[in-house]
């Protein structure tokens, strides 16, 4: 059974507490971990990782033309048995991102004042997430 996943691809499921955002078949998945990126292809060893904010890129059987992009903000990923499962609080597919609104949000966060270590850390995390949303929206156009 494991051989069939190596030859046919992997299943990628992205869920939030409210819904299943994406459930698709893929050739590969690239995920934003807290400490870098993780690429998963058929036959990848099982693992559990902590997600950062950023882009999940799913390459379907059609290659780059068939790539899907999804913004996720934190959570966990589980890889195992031919499946990549992403559990996150927030996930937005690239098609649903309003680029103008994303740019406005980034600009608002950038000009907001932050005083104290905790407020500065929060602002930097929000700014990085907003940049990722803008980048995903621009790449999907």
N, CA, C and O of each residue as an XYZ file, in Angstrom:
564
protein
N       0.818     -1.189      0.000
C       0.000      0.000      0.000
C       0.863      1.256      0.000
O       0.516      2.232     -0.664
N       1.976      1.257      0.725
C       2.854      2.428      0.756
C       3.407      2.726     -0.621
O       3.598      3.892     -0.966
N       3.671      1.690     -1.426
C       4.192      1.899     -2.777
C       3.212      2.675     -3.638
O       3.626      3.491     -4.461
N       1.910      2.432     -3.463
C       0.934      3.134     -4.294
C       0.971      4.637     -4.023
O       0.769      5.426     -4.946
N       1.223      5.051     -2.781
C       1.334      6.473     -2.491
C       2.577      7.075     -3.129
O       2.551      8.220     -3.580
N       3.672      6.308     -3.171
C       4.899      6.810     -3.783
C       4.720      7.058     -5.268
O       5.326      7.978     -5.817
N       3.908      6.263     -5.920
C       3.740      6.408     -7.362
C       2.593      7.326     -7.735
O       2.602      7.902     -8.823
N       1.608      7.478     -6.867
C       0.439      8.276     -7.231
C       0.397      9.641     -6.572
O      -0.401     10.483     -6.983
N       1.207      9.892     -5.583
C       1.207     11.192     -4.925
C       0.768     11.093     -3.482
O       0.783     10.022     -2.877
N       0.376     12.238     -2.945
C      -0.032     12.312     -1.549
C      -1.323     13.113     -1.431
O      -1.656     13.916     -2.304
N      -2.024     12.886     -0.366
C      -3.237     13.634     -0.079
C      -2.865     14.793      0.831
O      -2.126     14.609      1.798
N      -3.367     15.982      0.534
C      -3.118     17.161      1.360
C      -4.449     17.688      1.882
O      -5.350     18.019      1.110
N      -4.555     17.758      3.204
C      -5.779     18.235      3.847
C      -5.413     19.409      4.748
O      -4.508     19.307      5.576
N      -6.125     20.528      4.582
C      -5.925     21.705      5.430
C      -7.244     21.987      6.135
O      -8.267     22.223      5.493
N      -7.207     21.960      7.473
C      -8.420     22.163      8.253
C      -8.244     23.267      9.283
O      -7.153     23.485      9.809
N      -9.343     23.955      9.558
C      -9.434     24.925     10.644
C     -10.528     24.422     11.583
O     -11.211     23.453     11.252
N     -10.711     25.045     12.732
C     -11.799     24.609     13.614
C     -13.179     24.724     12.954
O     -14.107     24.008     13.331
N     -13.314     25.616     11.979
C     -14.613     25.838     11.343
C     -14.876     24.940     10.140
O     -16.024     24.569      9.892
N     -13.813     24.576      9.370
C     -14.073     23.864      8.122
C     -12.824     23.188      7.564
O     -11.706     23.394      8.034
N     -13.064     22.381      6.550
C     -11.976     21.832      5.749
C     -11.758     22.813      4.613
O     -12.631     22.974      3.760
N     -10.608     23.471      4.587
C     -10.309     24.492      3.593
C      -9.894     23.861      2.271
O     -10.233     24.360      1.198
N      -9.151     22.753      2.364
C      -8.659     22.106      1.150
C      -8.469     20.626      1.411
O      -7.974     20.231      2.467
N      -8.861     19.812      0.450
C      -8.631     18.372      0.503
C      -8.354     17.953     -0.932
O      -9.278     17.826     -1.736
N      -7.066     17.736     -1.258
C      -6.687     17.500     -2.640
C      -5.566     16.475     -2.749
O      -4.919     16.128     -1.761
N      -5.356     16.009     -3.942
C      -4.285     15.077     -4.262
C      -3.122     15.896     -4.809
O      -3.336     16.802     -5.615
N      -1.894     15.595     -4.388
C      -0.743     16.409     -4.789
C       0.473     15.552     -5.103
O       0.599     14.415     -4.648
N       1.368     16.140     -5.899
C       2.681     15.526     -6.132
C       3.647     15.927     -5.036
O       4.549     15.162     -4.694
N       3.470     17.116     -4.480
C       4.343     17.603     -3.426
C       3.724     18.770     -2.697
O       2.838     19.444     -3.221
N       4.196     19.010     -1.476
C       3.681     20.094     -0.647
C       4.872     20.775      0.020
O       5.768     20.105      0.534
N       4.881     22.107      0.011
C       5.892     22.883      0.731
C       5.171     23.655      1.822
O       4.178     24.339      1.572
N       5.695     23.531      3.049
C       5.033     24.088      4.225
C       5.930     25.069      4.964
O       7.148     24.890      5.001
N       5.330     26.122      5.564
C       6.113     27.075      6.370
C       6.188     26.629      7.823
O       5.219     26.784      8.566
N       7.309     26.085      8.234
C       7.485     25.736      9.641
C       7.996     26.956     10.395
O       8.407     27.938      9.777
N       7.975     26.906     11.708
C       8.468     28.027     12.503
C       9.935     28.319     12.246
O      10.371     29.466     12.343
N      10.696     27.285     11.918
C      12.140     27.459     11.759
C      12.618     27.222     10.321
O      13.783     26.887     10.111
N      11.750     27.387      9.348
C      12.130     27.210      7.946
C      10.998     26.594      7.155
O       9.836     26.648      7.559
N      11.349     26.006      6.019
C      10.341     25.380      5.175
C      10.555     23.874      5.149
O      11.662     23.382      5.370
N       9.472     23.152      4.874
C       9.518     21.706      4.772
C       8.892     21.299      3.455
O       7.769     21.698      3.147
N       9.607     20.513      2.681
C       9.068     19.944      1.459
C       8.693     18.499      1.697
O       9.460     17.736      2.285
N       7.493     18.123      1.233
C       7.016     16.757      1.418
C       6.658     16.187      0.052
O       5.905     16.792     -0.710
N       7.207     15.015     -0.243
C       6.915     14.298     -1.478
C       6.436     12.898     -1.103
O       6.567     12.493      0.052
N       5.886     12.160     -2.053
C       5.455     10.794     -1.746
C       6.596      9.988     -1.130
O       7.742     10.067     -1.572
N       6.260      9.216     -0.108
C       7.249      8.395      0.559
C       7.992      9.086      1.688
O       8.898      8.498      2.280
N       7.622     10.335      2.000
C       8.292     11.086      3.071
C       8.105     10.372      4.405
O       7.060      9.770      4.652
N       9.104     10.438      5.251
C       9.028      9.845      6.589
C       7.978     10.566      7.430
O       7.790     11.773      7.277
N       7.298      9.847      8.310
C       6.306     10.475      9.182
C       6.949     11.512     10.098
O       8.077     11.339     10.559
N       6.214     12.591     10.353
C       6.684     13.614     11.290
C       5.536     14.501     11.713
O       4.475     14.522     11.089
N       5.770     15.231     12.785
C       4.842     16.265     13.248
C       5.666     17.527     13.403
O       6.745     17.492     13.993
N       5.169     18.653     12.876
C       5.900     19.909     12.952
C       4.997     21.064     13.329
O       3.778     21.004     13.169
N       5.616     22.109     13.828
C       4.889     23.325     14.213
C       4.979     24.328     13.073
O       6.070     24.663     12.613
N       3.828     24.804     12.622
C       3.761     25.736     11.501
C       3.972     27.172     11.942
O       3.601     27.562     13.049
N       4.574     27.946     11.057
C       4.637     29.385     11.214
C       3.569     29.995     10.314
O       2.733     29.280      9.762
N       3.597     31.293     10.170
C       2.680     31.971      9.250
C       3.342     32.017      7.883
O       4.513     32.378      7.771
N       2.602     31.656      6.848
C       3.160     31.706      5.509
C       2.372     30.900      4.508
O       1.196     30.591      4.705
N       3.051     30.566      3.429
C       2.417     29.935      2.281
C       2.601     28.417      2.283
O       3.711     27.908      2.437
N       1.489     27.714      2.109
C       1.531     26.298      1.807
C       1.365     26.211      0.290
O       0.375     26.691     -0.262
N       2.344     25.595     -0.376
C       2.271     25.460     -1.831
C       2.083     23.990     -2.168
O       2.900     23.146     -1.801
N       1.009     23.700     -2.864
C       0.663     22.339     -3.230
C       0.855     22.192     -4.736
O       0.225     22.904     -5.518
N       1.723     21.270     -5.140
C       1.946     21.017     -6.559
C       1.122     19.807     -6.951
O       1.326     18.706     -6.438
N       0.192     20.020     -7.862
C      -0.680     18.937     -8.307
C      -0.049     18.216     -9.485
O       1.057     18.554     -9.907
N      -0.734     17.249    -10.002
C      -0.211     16.430    -11.102
C       0.086     17.247    -12.351
O       0.867     16.807    -13.195
N      -0.511     18.418    -12.489
C      -0.302     19.242    -13.674
C       0.992     20.040    -13.606
O       1.312     20.743    -14.564
N       1.736     19.964    -12.538
C       2.982     20.721    -12.410
C       2.727     22.126    -11.922
O       1.741     22.371    -11.226
N       3.615     23.074    -12.279
C       3.506     24.447    -11.786
C       2.186     25.107    -12.164
O       1.645     25.898    -11.392
N       1.664     24.787    -13.349
C       0.389     25.371    -13.750
C      -0.726     24.915    -12.822
O      -1.747     25.591    -12.696
N      -0.534     23.769    -12.171
C      -1.546     23.236    -11.273
C      -1.256     23.495     -9.814
O      -1.874     22.875     -8.948
N      -0.328     24.400     -9.513
C      -0.010     24.684     -8.119
C      -1.137     25.443     -7.443
O      -1.799     26.280     -8.056
N      -1.346     25.135     -6.159
C      -2.315     25.855     -5.347
C      -1.562     26.495     -4.202
O      -0.584     25.934     -3.707
N      -2.008     27.666     -3.775
C      -1.375     28.387     -2.680
C      -2.423     28.674     -1.603
O      -3.554     29.066     -1.892
N      -2.004     28.462     -0.351
C      -2.893     28.700      0.778
C      -2.088     29.388      1.872
O      -0.992     28.943      2.216
N      -2.631     30.474      2.420
C      -2.002     31.138      3.556
C      -2.468     30.433      4.820
O      -3.663     30.204      5.008
N      -1.507     30.086      5.696
C      -1.836     29.533      7.010
C      -1.129     30.363      8.068
O      -0.046     30.903      7.842
N      -1.759     30.450      9.212
C      -1.177     31.232     10.305
C      -1.023     30.339     11.528
O      -1.914     30.246     12.372
N       0.136     29.685     11.599
C       0.429     28.829     12.736
C      -0.315     27.506     12.681
O      -1.052     27.221     11.737
N      -0.103     26.707     13.717
C      -0.752     25.411     13.808
C       0.262     24.290     13.733
O       1.433     24.462     14.073
N      -0.209     23.140     13.280
C       0.632     21.950     13.221
C       0.434     21.222     11.900
O      -0.610     21.338     11.259
N       1.458     20.470     11.507
C       1.375     19.605     10.338
C       1.745     18.194     10.769
O       2.677     17.989     11.547
N       1.005     17.233     10.253
C       1.325     15.831     10.464
C       1.519     15.187      9.099
O       0.659     15.286      8.224
N       2.656     14.529      8.928
C       2.958     13.813      7.691
C       3.013     12.338      8.025
O       3.711     11.922      8.950
N       2.268     11.550      7.262
C       2.311     10.117      7.492
C       1.361      9.367      6.599
O       0.289      9.872      6.267
N       1.738      8.165      6.203
C       0.897      7.266      5.423
C       0.310      7.928      4.176
O      -0.875      7.771      3.881
N       1.141      8.662      3.454
C       0.713      9.271      2.198
C      -0.210     10.470      2.348
O      -0.883     10.864      1.396
N      -0.243     11.049      3.543
C      -1.125     12.190      3.796
C      -0.378     13.303      4.521
O       0.415     13.043      5.425
N      -0.637     14.537      4.120
C      -0.157     15.728      4.820
C      -1.393     16.397      5.394
O      -2.268     16.830      4.644
N      -1.474     16.486      6.712
C      -2.616     17.107      7.370
C      -2.144     18.373      8.073
O      -1.267     18.327      8.936
N      -2.737     19.502      7.695
C      -2.425     20.799      8.295
C      -3.598     21.194      9.179
O      -4.740     21.248      8.723
N      -3.309     21.469     10.441
C      -4.323     21.916     11.398
C      -3.924     23.313     11.830
O      -2.870     23.501     12.438
N      -4.765     24.301     11.519
C      -4.419     25.697     11.763
C      -5.648     26.486     12.195
O      -6.781     26.078     11.942
N      -5.412     27.617     12.847
C      -6.514     28.496     13.240
C      -7.054     29.296     12.056
O      -8.240     29.621     12.002
N      -6.164     29.608     11.106
C      -6.562     30.458      9.972
C      -5.931     29.938      8.696
O      -4.719     29.730      8.635
N      -6.746     29.729      7.683
C      -6.267     29.307      6.366
C      -7.129     29.985      5.302
O      -8.358     29.962      5.372
N      -6.459     30.592      4.313
C      -7.164     31.296      3.236
C      -6.525     30.888      1.915
O      -5.315     31.031      1.741
N      -7.322     30.384      0.990
C      -6.780     30.041     -0.323
C      -6.461     31.328     -1.076
O      -7.096     32.360     -0.857
N      -5.473     31.260     -1.964
C      -5.018     32.443     -2.704
C      -6.153     33.100     -3.474
O      -6.203     34.325     -3.588
N      -7.060     32.295     -4.001
C      -8.171     32.842     -4.790
C      -9.099     33.732     -3.957
O      -9.770     34.610     -4.500
N      -9.135     33.509     -2.653
C     -10.043     34.264     -1.786
C      -9.396     35.500     -1.165
O     -10.051     36.233     -0.423
N      -8.123     35.737     -1.460
C      -7.431     36.898     -0.882
C      -7.686     38.119     -1.750
O      -7.458     38.091     -2.960
N      -8.160     39.191     -1.127
C      -8.345     40.480     -1.796
C      -7.020     41.228     -1.681
O      -6.652     41.674     -0.595
N      -6.304     41.369     -2.797
C      -4.966     41.966     -2.787
C      -4.978     43.397     -2.254
O      -4.114     43.758     -1.454
N      -5.930     44.211     -2.676
C      -5.991     45.607     -2.210
C      -6.196     45.657     -0.691
O      -5.551     46.447     -0.001
N      -7.075     44.832     -0.187
C      -7.333     44.795      1.250
C      -6.098     44.286      2.003
O      -5.774     44.792      3.077
N      -5.417     43.294      1.442
C      -4.208     42.757      2.084
C      -3.118     43.824      2.164
O      -2.434     43.943      3.180
N      -2.962     44.598      1.093
C      -1.966     45.679      1.110
C      -2.329     46.750      2.130
O      -1.454     47.277      2.817
N      -3.606     47.073      2.230
C      -4.060     48.065      3.207
C      -3.792     47.576      4.628
O      -3.329     48.341      5.474
N      -4.076     46.331      4.883
C      -3.827     45.753      6.209
C      -2.348     45.817      6.557
O      -1.986     46.178      7.677
N      -1.491     45.468      5.602
C      -0.049     45.538      5.834
C       0.394     46.966      6.140
O       1.194     47.187      7.049
N      -0.116     47.919      5.396
C       0.240     49.323      5.622
C      -0.216     49.794      7.013
O       0.518     50.504      7.700
N      -1.412     49.400      7.418
C      -1.923     49.791      8.735
C      -1.068     49.213      9.865
O      -0.769     49.895     10.845
N      -0.687     47.958      9.711
C       0.159     47.329     10.732
C       1.525     48.003     10.778
O       2.081     48.215     11.856
N       2.062     48.337      9.612
C       3.404     48.935      9.535
C       3.491     50.291     10.223
O       4.521     50.612     10.816
N       2.433     51.091     10.155
C       2.477     52.429     10.758
C       2.054     52.440     12.221
O       2.243     53.443     12.908
N       1.492     51.356     12.701
C       1.041     51.283     14.088
C       2.237     51.296     15.039
O       3.217     50.584     14.823
N       2.150     52.093     16.069
C       3.209     52.191     17.076
C       3.121     51.001     18.031
O       2.033     50.536     18.372
N       4.282     50.525     18.450
C       4.347     49.441     19.427
C       5.406     49.791     20.456
O       6.542     50.115     20.109
N       5.026     49.721     21.722
C       5.945     50.038     22.806
C       6.039     48.840     23.732
O       5.022     48.279     24.140
N       7.244     48.455     24.056
C       7.461     47.296     24.932
C       7.733     46.043     24.120
O       7.285     45.907     22.981
N       8.471     45.140     24.725
C       8.894     43.924     24.029
C       7.725     43.099     23.500
O       7.750     42.658     22.350
N       6.715     42.888     24.318
C       5.584     42.060     23.912
C       4.821     42.692     22.747
O       4.460     41.999     21.796
N       4.577     43.991     22.815
C       3.859     44.684     21.746
C       4.671     44.691     20.450
O       4.112     44.557     19.361
N       5.979     44.845     20.572
C       6.840     44.834     19.385
C       6.850     43.448     18.755
O       6.758     43.326     17.533
N       6.961     42.393     19.575
C       6.930     41.026     19.055
C       5.610     40.741     18.340
O       5.596     40.132     17.270
N       4.511     41.183     18.931
C       3.192     40.988     18.314
C       3.106     41.705     16.979
O       2.621     41.144     15.997
N       3.580     42.955     16.943
C       3.548     43.717     15.698
C       4.392     43.039     14.624
O       3.962     42.947     13.474
N       5.574     42.566     14.974
C       6.448     41.913     13.998
C       5.821     40.634     13.450
O       5.930     40.360     12.255
N       5.162     39.843     14.313
C       4.476     38.623     13.855
C       3.330     38.972     12.914
O       3.166     38.343     11.869
N       2.531     39.984     13.289
C       1.402     40.401     12.442
C       1.893     40.945     11.105
O       1.286     40.693     10.064
N       2.988     41.688     11.140
C       3.566     42.261      9.925
C       4.078     41.153      8.994
O       3.861     41.215      7.784
N       4.745     40.155      9.544
C       5.244     39.040      8.736
C       4.085     38.263      8.113
O       4.154     37.867      6.949
N       3.030     38.048      8.882
C       1.857     37.339      8.354
C       1.191     38.159      7.245
O       0.801     37.607      6.216
N       1.059     39.469      7.450
C       0.439     40.336      6.436
C       1.280     40.365      5.161
O       0.730     40.363      4.059
N       2.601     40.393      5.297
C       3.483     40.333      4.119
C       3.280     39.034      3.356
O       3.241     39.033      2.125
N       3.153     37.932      4.081
C       2.945     36.632      3.443
C       1.631     36.603      2.670
O       1.570     36.048      1.573
N       0.588     37.190      3.229
C      -0.709     37.240      2.542
C      -0.579     38.027      1.241
O      -1.070     37.590      0.200
N       0.076     39.176      1.294
C       0.274     40.003      0.093
C       1.081     39.224     -0.948
O       0.730     39.212     -2.128
N       2.146     38.583     -0.514
C       3.014     37.830     -1.431
C       2.238     36.698     -2.120
O       2.384     36.491     -3.325
N       1.430     35.981     -1.370
C       0.634     34.884     -1.939
C      -0.365     35.422     -2.949
O      -0.535     34.855     -4.028
N      -1.025     36.520     -2.596
C      -2.007     37.112     -3.516
C      -1.330     37.588     -4.805
O      -1.868     37.396     -5.896
N      -0.158     38.203     -4.682
C       0.556     38.679     -5.878
C       1.009     37.517     -6.762
O       0.907     37.598     -7.986
N       1.496     36.459     -6.169
C       1.964     35.310     -6.945
C       0.835     34.557     -7.642
O       1.050     33.921     -8.674
N      -0.343     34.630     -7.087
C      -1.458     33.871     -7.672
C      -2.178     34.627     -8.773
O      -3.086     34.080     -9.399
N      -1.790     35.885     -9.027
C      -2.445     36.685    -10.071
C      -1.890     36.370    -11.413
O      -2.322     36.948    -12.411
